[in-house]
């Protein structure tokens, strides 16, 4: 019997498996696909995700496989400089092929002791008060204390649970891919610039080695069961540009809609949902994969605490109460960005107004904070501005202290202690925390600020359970 079974070995599932293994949780990851994705779709890792990777010692191996670009101009693709006040040494976007990222995260989980089985789709589940039994397509049944569905937008686990997935269906469709083109580069650039004067949704940008990154608004919502083909791209290009640029030799082709949906519940007893299984939204702003990684890091230590028997009674429920509002915010900002990308005159007028507002540093900083998740503040109680927010890596080395996935007490007073919680919380003295002392959770969010030992003990018990008798 396993402690936790995870359905889905994408970035969310792999990251969650690794987080659980940091706490010696017995983890099995079941992936329906037999091989990792072959197409080299480029995804972007935003500031908060880069910080989380740094906290787990993963950033360097990921960064050396990616390409950095400035952390500006993300909101609705409105050109804007990198705002001041991004208090992070990782204030950039890291573009990396999705298969490479998935392989690195899966290897990390396996190196920590997670078991991964490919070609093993879950077809049924039965949950009771003691655990969850999952049935595989070949008839095998497996048992675990908990099950987490990280199996994407069409999540089997979510459907088997019967959890509601309300929202808006797709009203518009967009084709996305990477292709080569035979037309001269200057001809392509001129034609695209002409179209983008009135329709910002079209992207046809050089990616290197003769390959173009292509995003094309489609005239109709397509059949999700049929992957797009090269002729679809040619047809839509002729419609919107007047020429297909001689596109050929696609690396990968995909389609996405602007559907936005959010599950009613993230947890039903011993079964939980994370990543795209819990929320879907348009990919504008590049937040989806990042949102899933951040779900995994929020959930991992809490579920591990439940498995290990020291979780306070409300801890696992805080996964939903913290992450569902964050996802709702992402759905809202992607809806807004899609409206600003519409070619309709009213939407374009609003876009021009927002562009003017983004020239104000505070507005630019606010919107970048939303896109990159550095503005997230969890409700952990009243207190200083830093309470409930991410712990900044003040000197570029503080996150090294979080590699083990434990809590962290930063004590500048020299007289505080974690006492009986020392098996769950590490201590760093004289760290530049901007406060006498603070307590950071394993996911890097500040849970307490103060200088009183008795008050600290209350908050240690709140987040890390009672001291073992």
CSV table of C-alpha atoms in Angstrom, one decimal:
chain,number,residue,atom,x,y,z
A,1,UNK,CA,0.0,0.0,0.0
A,2,UNK,CA,1.2,3.5,-0.9
A,3,UNK,CA,0.7,6.6,1.2
A,4,UNK,CA,-0.2,8.7,-1.9
A,5,UNK,CA,-1.0,7.9,-5.5
A,6,UNK,CA,-0.8,10.7,-8.0
A,7,UNK,CA,-2.6,10.5,-11.3
A,8,UNK,CA,-0.6,12.4,-13.9
A,9,UNK,CA,3.2,12.9,-14.3
A,10,UNK,CA,3.2,16.4,-15.9
A,11,UNK,CA,4.9,19.2,-14.1
A,12,UNK,CA,2.3,19.4,-11.3
A,13,UNK,CA,2.3,15.7,-10.6
A,14,UNK,CA,6.1,15.3,-10.7
A,15,UNK,CA,6.6,18.4,-8.5
A,16,UNK,CA,4.1,17.1,-6.0
A,17,UNK,CA,5.7,13.7,-5.9
A,18,UNK,CA,9.1,15.2,-5.1
A,19,UNK,CA,7.6,17.4,-2.4
A,20,UNK,CA,6.1,14.4,-0.7
A,21,UNK,CA,9.3,12.4,-1.0
A,22,UNK,CA,11.1,15.2,1.0
A,23,UNK,CA,9.1,13.9,3.9
A,24,UNK,CA,9.5,10.2,3.2
A,25,UNK,CA,6.0,9.7,1.9
A,26,UNK,CA,5.6,6.5,-0.2
A,27,UNK,CA,4.5,7.9,-3.6
A,28,UNK,CA,3.3,6.2,-6.8
A,29,UNK,CA,2.8,8.3,-9.9
A,30,UNK,CA,0.5,6.8,-12.6
A,31,UNK,CA,0.8,8.4,-16.1
A,32,UNK,CA,-1.5,7.3,-18.9
A,33,UNK,CA,1.0,8.2,-21.6
A,34,UNK,CA,3.7,5.7,-22.4
A,35,UNK,CA,6.3,8.3,-23.3
A,36,UNK,CA,6.9,12.0,-22.4
A,37,UNK,CA,5.5,14.5,-25.0
A,38,UNK,CA,7.7,14.6,-28.1
A,39,UNK,CA,6.8,18.1,-29.3
A,40,UNK,CA,9.1,20.8,-28.0
A,41,UNK,CA,6.5,23.4,-26.9
A,42,UNK,CA,8.2,26.3,-25.1
A,43,UNK,CA,6.7,27.2,-21.7
A,44,UNK,CA,7.6,30.1,-19.5
A,45,UNK,CA,8.5,30.0,-15.8
A,46,UNK,CA,7.6,33.2,-14.0
A,47,UNK,CA,9.3,34.7,-11.0
A,48,UNK,CA,7.4,32.8,-8.2
A,49,UNK,CA,8.0,29.4,-9.9
A,50,UNK,CA,11.7,30.2,-10.3
A,51,UNK,CA,11.8,31.0,-6.6
A,52,UNK,CA,10.2,27.7,-5.7
A,53,UNK,CA,12.7,25.9,-7.8
A,54,UNK,CA,15.5,27.7,-6.1
A,55,UNK,CA,14.0,26.7,-2.7
A,56,UNK,CA,14.3,23.1,-3.7
A,57,UNK,CA,17.8,23.3,-5.3
A,58,UNK,CA,16.4,22.8,-8.8
A,59,UNK,CA,16.9,26.2,-10.4
A,60,UNK,CA,20.4,25.8,-11.8
A,61,UNK,CA,19.7,22.6,-13.6
A,62,UNK,CA,16.5,24.1,-15.1
A,63,UNK,CA,18.0,27.5,-15.9
A,64,UNK,CA,20.9,26.0,-17.9
A,65,UNK,CA,18.3,24.3,-20.2
A,66,UNK,CA,16.3,27.5,-20.7
A,67,UNK,CA,16.5,31.0,-22.1
A,68,UNK,CA,16.0,34.1,-20.0
A,69,UNK,CA,14.0,37.2,-21.1
A,70,UNK,CA,13.1,40.4,-19.2
A,71,UNK,CA,10.1,40.3,-16.8
A,72,UNK,CA,8.1,42.9,-18.7
A,73,UNK,CA,5.3,43.1,-21.2
A,74,UNK,CA,3.4,40.0,-19.9
A,75,UNK,CA,0.0,41.5,-19.4
A,76,UNK,CA,-2.1,41.1,-22.6
A,77,UNK,CA,1.3,41.4,-24.4
A,78,UNK,CA,1.2,45.2,-23.9
A,79,UNK,CA,4.8,46.4,-24.3
A,80,UNK,CA,6.1,47.6,-21.0
A,81,UNK,CA,9.5,47.8,-19.3
A,82,UNK,CA,10.5,45.7,-16.3
A,83,UNK,CA,9.0,47.5,-13.4
A,84,UNK,CA,11.0,48.7,-10.4
A,85,UNK,CA,10.5,46.9,-7.0
A,86,UNK,CA,10.6,43.3,-8.1
A,87,UNK,CA,12.3,42.1,-4.9
A,88,UNK,CA,13.7,38.9,-6.3
A,89,UNK,CA,17.0,37.8,-7.7
A,90,UNK,CA,15.0,35.8,-10.2
A,91,UNK,CA,13.1,38.7,-11.8
A,92,UNK,CA,13.0,37.3,-15.3
A,93,UNK,CA,11.0,34.9,-17.4
A,94,UNK,CA,12.7,31.5,-18.2
A,95,UNK,CA,11.6,29.9,-21.5
A,96,UNK,CA,12.2,26.2,-21.6
A,97,UNK,CA,10.9,23.3,-23.7
A,98,UNK,CA,8.1,21.6,-21.8
A,99,UNK,CA,9.4,18.1,-22.4
A,100,UNK,CA,12.8,19.1,-20.9
A,101,UNK,CA,11.1,20.6,-17.8
A,102,UNK,CA,8.9,17.5,-17.3
A,103,UNK,CA,11.9,15.2,-17.6
A,104,UNK,CA,13.9,17.2,-15.1
A,105,UNK,CA,11.1,17.3,-12.6
A,106,UNK,CA,10.3,13.6,-13.0
A,107,UNK,CA,14.0,12.7,-12.6
A,108,UNK,CA,14.1,14.8,-9.4
A,109,UNK,CA,11.1,12.9,-8.0
A,110,UNK,CA,12.5,9.5,-8.9
A,111,UNK,CA,15.9,10.4,-7.5
A,112,UNK,CA,14.1,11.2,-4.2
A,113,UNK,CA,12.5,7.8,-4.3
A,114,UNK,CA,9.1,8.3,-6.1
A,115,UNK,CA,7.9,5.4,-8.2
A,116,UNK,CA,6.6,6.3,-11.7
A,117,UNK,CA,4.6,4.0,-13.9
A,118,UNK,CA,3.8,5.0,-17.5
A,119,UNK,CA,1.0,3.6,-19.7
A,120,UNK,CA,-1.2,3.2,-16.6
A,121,UNK,CA,-4.4,5.2,-16.9
A,122,UNK,CA,-6.7,5.2,-13.9
A,123,UNK,CA,-10.2,4.2,-15.0
A,124,UNK,CA,-12.0,4.0,-11.6
A,125,UNK,CA,-11.7,4.8,-8.0
A,126,UNK,CA,-13.3,4.0,-4.7
A,127,UNK,CA,-12.7,6.1,-1.6
A,128,UNK,CA,-13.6,5.1,1.9
A,129,UNK,CA,-12.7,6.4,5.4
A,130,UNK,CA,-9.3,4.5,5.4
A,131,UNK,CA,-8.0,5.2,1.9
A,132,UNK,CA,-8.6,5.0,-1.8
A,133,UNK,CA,-8.5,2.1,-4.2
A,134,UNK,CA,-7.8,2.9,-7.9
A,135,UNK,CA,-8.4,0.6,-10.8
A,136,UNK,CA,-6.2,0.6,-13.9
A,137,UNK,CA,-7.1,-0.1,-17.5
A,138,UNK,CA,-5.6,-3.6,-17.3
A,139,UNK,CA,-7.7,-4.5,-14.2
A,140,UNK,CA,-5.0,-4.1,-11.6
A,141,UNK,CA,-6.2,-2.4,-8.4
A,142,UNK,CA,-3.9,-0.3,-6.1
A,143,UNK,CA,-4.4,1.0,-2.7
A,144,UNK,CA,-3.2,4.3,-1.1
A,145,UNK,CA,-4.1,6.5,1.8
A,146,UNK,CA,-4.7,9.5,-0.5
A,147,UNK,CA,-5.1,10.1,-4.3
A,148,UNK,CA,-4.3,13.3,-6.1
A,149,UNK,CA,-5.6,14.1,-9.6
A,150,UNK,CA,-2.9,16.0,-11.5
A,151,UNK,CA,-4.3,14.6,-14.8
A,152,UNK,CA,-5.0,17.7,-16.7
A,153,UNK,CA,-8.0,19.7,-18.0
A,154,UNK,CA,-9.9,16.5,-19.0
A,155,UNK,CA,-9.1,14.9,-15.6
A,156,UNK,CA,-10.5,11.4,-15.2
A,157,UNK,CA,-10.2,11.8,-11.4
A,158,UNK,CA,-12.3,14.9,-11.3
A,159,UNK,CA,-15.0,13.2,-13.4
A,160,UNK,CA,-15.0,10.1,-11.3
A,161,UNK,CA,-15.4,12.2,-8.2
A,162,UNK,CA,-18.3,14.0,-9.7
A,163,UNK,CA,-16.9,17.4,-8.7
A,164,UNK,CA,-18.5,20.3,-10.4
A,165,UNK,CA,-16.4,22.3,-12.9
A,166,UNK,CA,-18.4,25.4,-13.6
A,167,UNK,CA,-17.4,28.3,-15.8
A,168,UNK,CA,-17.7,29.5,-19.3
A,169,UNK,CA,-17.2,27.3,-22.4
A,170,UNK,CA,-14.8,28.4,-25.2
A,171,UNK,CA,-16.2,31.2,-27.3
A,172,UNK,CA,-13.1,31.6,-29.4
A,173,UNK,CA,-10.4,29.2,-30.6
A,174,UNK,CA,-6.7,29.8,-31.3
A,175,UNK,CA,-4.1,27.8,-33.1
A,176,UNK,CA,-0.6,27.6,-31.8
A,177,UNK,CA,2.5,25.9,-33.0
A,178,UNK,CA,6.1,26.2,-34.3
A,179,UNK,CA,6.6,26.0,-38.0
A,180,UNK,CA,9.0,26.9,-40.7
A,181,UNK,CA,8.1,29.4,-43.5
A,182,UNK,CA,9.4,29.8,-47.0
A,183,UNK,CA,8.5,33.5,-47.3
A,184,UNK,CA,11.2,36.1,-46.8
A,185,UNK,CA,11.6,37.3,-43.2
A,186,UNK,CA,11.0,40.9,-44.0
A,187,UNK,CA,7.9,40.2,-45.9
A,188,UNK,CA,6.5,38.2,-43.0
A,189,UNK,CA,7.4,40.9,-40.5
A,190,UNK,CA,5.7,43.6,-42.6
A,191,UNK,CA,2.5,41.6,-43.1
A,192,UNK,CA,2.2,40.7,-39.4
A,193,UNK,CA,2.9,44.2,-38.3
A,194,UNK,CA,0.1,45.4,-40.5
A,195,UNK,CA,-2.4,42.9,-39.1
A,196,UNK,CA,-1.4,43.6,-35.5
A,197,UNK,CA,-2.3,47.2,-35.9
A,198,UNK,CA,-5.9,46.1,-35.4
A,199,UNK,CA,-5.6,42.5,-34.1
A,200,UNK,CA,-3.1,41.8,-31.4
A,201,UNK,CA,-4.0,38.1,-31.3
A,202,UNK,CA,-1.8,37.2,-34.2
A,203,UNK,CA,1.8,36.2,-33.4
A,204,UNK,CA,4.2,35.1,-36.0
A,205,UNK,CA,7.7,35.6,-34.5
A,206,UNK,CA,11.1,34.1,-35.4
A,207,UNK,CA,12.2,31.5,-32.9
A,208,UNK,CA,15.6,30.8,-34.4
A,209,UNK,CA,16.9,28.3,-37.0
A,210,UNK,CA,14.2,29.3,-39.5
A,211,UNK,CA,11.4,28.3,-37.1
A,212,UNK,CA,8.5,30.6,-36.2
A,213,UNK,CA,6.3,30.7,-33.1
A,214,UNK,CA,2.8,31.0,-34.5
A,215,UNK,CA,-0.4,32.0,-32.7
A,216,UNK,CA,-3.5,32.5,-35.0
A,217,UNK,CA,-7.1,33.3,-34.0
A,218,UNK,CA,-9.4,30.9,-35.6
A,219,UNK,CA,-12.8,31.7,-37.1
A,220,UNK,CA,-14.7,28.9,-35.4
A,221,UNK,CA,-14.4,26.9,-32.2
A,222,UNK,CA,-12.8,23.6,-33.3
A,223,UNK,CA,-13.3,20.0,-32.4
A,224,UNK,CA,-11.2,19.3,-29.3
A,225,UNK,CA,-11.0,15.6,-30.2
A,226,UNK,CA,-9.2,16.4,-33.4
A,227,UNK,CA,-5.7,17.9,-33.3
A,228,UNK,CA,-5.1,20.7,-35.8
A,229,UNK,CA,-3.2,19.9,-39.0
A,230,UNK,CA,-0.9,22.1,-41.1
A,231,UNK,CA,-3.8,22.9,-43.5
A,232,UNK,CA,-5.7,24.5,-40.6
A,233,UNK,CA,-2.9,26.9,-40.1
A,234,UNK,CA,-2.6,27.7,-43.8
A,235,UNK,CA,-6.4,28.4,-44.1
A,236,UNK,CA,-6.5,30.7,-41.1
A,237,UNK,CA,-3.3,32.6,-42.2
A,238,UNK,CA,-4.9,33.2,-45.6
A,239,UNK,CA,-8.0,34.5,-44.0
A,240,UNK,CA,-6.4,36.9,-41.5
A,241,UNK,CA,-3.2,37.9,-43.4
A,242,UNK,CA,-4.0,37.1,-47.0
A,243,UNK,CA,-1.1,34.6,-47.4
A,244,UNK,CA,0.1,31.5,-45.6
A,245,UNK,CA,3.8,32.5,-45.8
A,246,UNK,CA,4.5,29.1,-47.2
A,247,UNK,CA,4.4,27.5,-43.7
A,248,UNK,CA,5.7,23.9,-43.6
A,249,UNK,CA,7.6,21.4,-41.4
A,250,UNK,CA,5.7,21.9,-38.1
A,251,UNK,CA,7.5,21.0,-34.9
A,252,UNK,CA,4.2,20.8,-33.1
A,253,UNK,CA,0.7,22.0,-33.5
A,254,UNK,CA,-2.0,22.6,-30.9
A,255,UNK,CA,-5.2,24.5,-30.3
A,256,UNK,CA,-6.7,26.2,-27.3
A,257,UNK,CA,-9.9,27.9,-26.4
A,258,UNK,CA,-10.8,30.7,-24.0
A,259,UNK,CA,-12.8,28.4,-21.7
A,260,UNK,CA,-12.5,29.3,-18.0
A,261,UNK,CA,-13.5,26.8,-15.4
A,262,UNK,CA,-12.8,26.3,-11.7
A,263,UNK,CA,-13.7,23.2,-9.6
A,264,UNK,CA,-16.3,23.6,-6.8
A,265,UNK,CA,-14.0,21.7,-4.5
A,266,UNK,CA,-10.2,20.9,-4.4
A,267,UNK,CA,-10.7,18.1,-1.9
A,268,UNK,CA,-13.3,15.3,-1.4
A,269,UNK,CA,-12.2,13.3,1.7
A,270,UNK,CA,-9.0,11.5,0.7
A,271,UNK,CA,-9.0,12.6,-2.9
A,272,UNK,CA,-7.6,16.0,-4.0
A,273,UNK,CA,-7.2,17.9,-7.3
A,274,UNK,CA,-4.3,20.1,-8.5
A,275,UNK,CA,-3.1,21.9,-11.6
A,276,UNK,CA,-5.3,21.9,-14.7
A,277,UNK,CA,-7.5,19.2,-13.2
A,278,UNK,CA,-8.8,22.0,-10.9
A,279,UNK,CA,-8.7,25.0,-13.1
A,280,UNK,CA,-8.5,25.9,-16.8
A,281,UNK,CA,-8.1,29.3,-18.5
A,282,UNK,CA,-6.7,30.8,-21.6
A,283,UNK,CA,-2.9,30.6,-21.8
A,284,UNK,CA,-2.4,34.3,-22.3
A,285,UNK,CA,0.2,35.5,-19.8
A,286,UNK,CA,1.6,32.0,-19.5
A,287,UNK,CA,0.3,31.3,-16.0
A,288,UNK,CA,-1.2,27.8,-16.3
A,289,UNK,CA,1.9,25.6,-15.8
A,290,UNK,CA,3.1,28.0,-13.1
A,291,UNK,CA,-0.2,27.9,-11.2
A,292,UNK,CA,0.0,24.1,-11.2
A,293,UNK,CA,3.6,24.0,-9.8
A,294,UNK,CA,2.5,26.4,-7.1
A,295,UNK,CA,-0.4,24.2,-6.2
A,296,UNK,CA,2.0,21.3,-5.8
A,297,UNK,CA,4.3,23.1,-3.5
A,298,UNK,CA,1.4,24.4,-1.4
A,299,UNK,CA,-0.2,20.9,-1.1
A,300,UNK,CA,3.0,18.8,-0.8
A,301,UNK,CA,4.0,19.6,2.8
A,302,UNK,CA,0.4,19.7,4.0
A,303,UNK,CA,-0.4,16.3,2.6
A,304,UNK,CA,2.9,14.9,3.9
A,305,UNK,CA,2.0,16.3,7.4
A,306,UNK,CA,-1.4,14.5,7.2
A,307,UNK,CA,0.3,11.2,6.2
A,308,UNK,CA,3.0,11.5,8.9
A,309,UNK,CA,0.4,12.1,11.5
A,310,UNK,CA,1.4,15.6,12.8
A,311,UNK,CA,-0.9,17.8,10.7
A,312,UNK,CA,-3.2,20.1,12.6
A,313,UNK,CA,-6.9,19.4,11.9
A,314,UNK,CA,-7.3,22.3,9.6
A,315,UNK,CA,-4.0,22.2,7.7
A,316,UNK,CA,-5.0,20.0,4.7
A,317,UNK,CA,-8.2,22.1,4.2
A,318,UNK,CA,-6.1,25.2,3.9
A,319,UNK,CA,-4.9,23.9,0.6
A,320,UNK,CA,-8.3,24.7,-1.0
A,321,UNK,CA,-8.9,27.9,1.0
A,322,UNK,CA,-5.5,29.3,-0.1
A,323,UNK,CA,-5.2,28.0,-3.6
A,324,UNK,CA,-8.8,28.3,-4.9
A,325,UNK,CA,-8.9,32.1,-4.6
A,326,UNK,CA,-5.5,32.4,-6.4
A,327,UNK,CA,-6.9,30.3,-9.3
A,328,UNK,CA,-10.0,32.5,-9.4
A,329,UNK,CA,-7.8,35.5,-9.7
A,330,UNK,CA,-5.9,34.0,-12.6
A,331,UNK,CA,-9.2,33.2,-14.3
A,332,UNK,CA,-10.2,36.8,-13.9
A,333,UNK,CA,-6.9,38.3,-15.2
A,334,UNK,CA,-6.8,36.0,-18.2
A,335,UNK,CA,-10.4,36.9,-19.0
A,336,UNK,CA,-9.4,40.6,-18.9
A,337,UNK,CA,-6.4,40.0,-21.1
A,338,UNK,CA,-8.4,38.1,-23.7
A,339,UNK,CA,-10.9,41.0,-23.9
A,340,UNK,CA,-8.0,43.5,-24.3
A,341,UNK,CA,-6.7,41.3,-27.2
A,342,UNK,CA,-10.0,41.5,-29.1
A,343,UNK,CA,-10.0,43.4,-32.4
A,344,UNK,CA,-13.3,45.0,-31.6
A,345,UNK,CA,-13.2,48.8,-31.5
A,346,UNK,CA,-14.4,49.0,-27.9
A,347,UNK,CA,-11.8,46.5,-26.7
A,348,UNK,CA,-9.1,48.3,-28.6
A,349,UNK,CA,-10.1,51.6,-27.0
A,350,UNK,CA,-9.8,50.0,-23.5
A,351,UNK,CA,-6.4,48.5,-24.5
A,352,UNK,CA,-5.1,51.9,-25.5
A,353,UNK,CA,-6.2,53.2,-22.1
A,354,UNK,CA,-4.6,50.3,-20.2
A,355,UNK,CA,-1.4,50.9,-22.2
A,356,UNK,CA,-1.4,54.5,-21.0
A,357,UNK,CA,-1.9,53.4,-17.4
A,358,UNK,CA,0.9,50.9,-17.6
A,359,UNK,CA,3.3,53.8,-18.2
A,360,UNK,CA,2.7,54.4,-14.5
A,361,UNK,CA,5.2,52.4,-12.5
A,362,UNK,CA,2.8,51.4,-9.8
A,363,UNK,CA,0.3,50.0,-12.4
A,364,UNK,CA,3.0,48.1,-14.3
A,365,UNK,CA,4.3,46.6,-11.0
A,366,UNK,CA,0.8,45.7,-9.9
A,367,UNK,CA,0.0,43.8,-13.1
A,368,UNK,CA,3.3,42.0,-13.2
A,369,UNK,CA,2.7,41.0,-9.6
A,370,UNK,CA,-0.5,39.3,-10.7
A,371,UNK,CA,1.0,37.5,-13.7
A,372,UNK,CA,4.1,36.2,-11.8
A,373,UNK,CA,2.3,35.4,-8.5
A,374,UNK,CA,4.6,37.5,-6.4
A,375,UNK,CA,1.6,39.4,-5.1
A,376,UNK,CA,-0.1,36.4,-3.5
A,377,UNK,CA,-1.0,36.9,0.1
A,378,UNK,CA,-2.6,34.1,2.1
A,379,UNK,CA,-4.9,34.8,5.0
A,380,UNK,CA,-2.8,33.8,8.0
A,381,UNK,CA,-4.1,36.5,10.3
A,382,UNK,CA,-3.6,40.3,10.8
A,383,UNK,CA,-0.1,41.7,11.1
A,384,UNK,CA,2.7,43.4,9.2
A,385,UNK,CA,2.6,43.7,5.4
A,386,UNK,CA,5.0,40.7,4.9
A,387,UNK,CA,2.7,38.3,6.9
A,388,UNK,CA,1.1,35.8,4.6
A,389,UNK,CA,3.4,36.8,1.7
A,390,UNK,CA,6.4,35.1,0.1
A,391,UNK,CA,9.7,35.2,1.9
A,392,UNK,CA,12.1,37.2,-0.3
A,393,UNK,CA,15.5,35.7,-1.0
A,394,UNK,CA,17.2,38.7,0.4
A,395,UNK,CA,20.8,37.7,-0.4
A,396,UNK,CA,20.3,35.0,-3.0
A,397,UNK,CA,21.2,32.3,-0.5
A,398,UNK,CA,18.3,32.2,2.0
A,399,UNK,CA,16.3,29.8,-0.2
A,400,UNK,CA,19.2,27.3,0.1
A,401,UNK,CA,17.9,26.8,3.7
A,402,UNK,CA,14.6,25.4,2.3
A,403,UNK,CA,16.0,22.6,0.2
A,404,UNK,CA,14.7,20.0,2.6
A,405,UNK,CA,11.1,21.2,2.5
A,406,UNK,CA,10.9,22.1,6.2
A,407,UNK,CA,9.8,25.2,8.0
A,408,UNK,CA,12.3,27.9,8.7
A,409,UNK,CA,12.6,30.3,11.7
A,410,UNK,CA,14.7,33.4,10.9
A,411,UNK,CA,15.7,34.8,14.3
A,412,UNK,CA,17.6,38.1,14.7
A,413,UNK,CA,17.0,38.2,18.4
A,414,UNK,CA,19.2,35.2,19.2
A,415,UNK,CA,16.9,34.0,21.9
A,416,UNK,CA,14.1,32.1,20.1
A,417,UNK,CA,13.9,28.4,19.6
A,418,UNK,CA,11.8,25.8,17.8
A,419,UNK,CA,11.9,23.5,20.8
A,420,UNK,CA,10.0,20.3,20.2
A,421,UNK,CA,9.3,21.3,16.6
A,422,UNK,CA,13.0,21.0,15.6
A,423,UNK,CA,12.3,17.9,13.6
A,424,UNK,CA,10.0,20.0,11.3
A,425,UNK,CA,11.5,23.5,11.5
A,426,UNK,CA,15.1,24.7,10.9
A,427,UNK,CA,16.6,27.8,12.5
A,428,UNK,CA,18.7,30.6,10.9
A,429,UNK,CA,20.0,33.3,13.2
A,430,UNK,CA,20.9,36.8,12.2
A,431,UNK,CA,19.3,36.6,8.8
A,432,UNK,CA,18.2,39.8,7.1
A,433,UNK,CA,14.5,39.2,7.5
A,434,UNK,CA,13.5,42.8,8.1
A,435,UNK,CA,11.8,41.8,11.4
A,436,UNK,CA,13.0,40.6,14.8
A,437,UNK,CA,12.0,37.1,13.8
A,438,UNK,CA,9.7,35.4,11.4
A,439,UNK,CA,8.5,31.9,10.7
A,440,UNK,CA,8.4,30.7,7.1
A,441,UNK,CA,6.3,27.6,6.0
A,442,UNK,CA,7.9,25.0,3.8
A,443,UNK,CA,6.4,26.6,0.8
A,444,UNK,CA,8.2,29.9,1.6
A,445,UNK,CA,5.3,31.9,2.9
A,446,UNK,CA,5.6,33.9,6.1
A,447,UNK,CA,3.3,32.5,8.8
A,448,UNK,CA,4.4,34.6,11.9
A,449,UNK,CA,6.4,37.8,12.7
A,450,UNK,CA,7.4,38.8,16.2
A,451,UNK,CA,9.8,38.4,19.0
A,452,UNK,CA,7.9,36.5,21.7
A,453,UNK,CA,8.6,32.8,22.3
A,454,UNK,CA,5.1,32.0,23.7
A,455,UNK,CA,3.4,33.6,20.6
A,456,UNK,CA,5.9,31.8,18.3
A,457,UNK,CA,4.9,28.5,20.0
A,458,UNK,CA,1.3,29.1,19.3
A,459,UNK,CA,2.0,29.6,15.6
A,460,UNK,CA,4.4,26.6,15.5
A,461,UNK,CA,1.5,24.5,16.7
A,462,UNK,CA,-0.9,26.0,14.2
A,463,UNK,CA,1.2,25.1,11.2
A,464,UNK,CA,3.3,22.2,12.4
A,465,UNK,CA,1.1,20.4,14.9
A,466,UNK,CA,1.5,19.4,18.5
A,467,UNK,CA,4.9,18.4,19.8
A,468,UNK,CA,5.2,14.6,19.9
A,469,UNK,CA,4.5,13.2,23.4
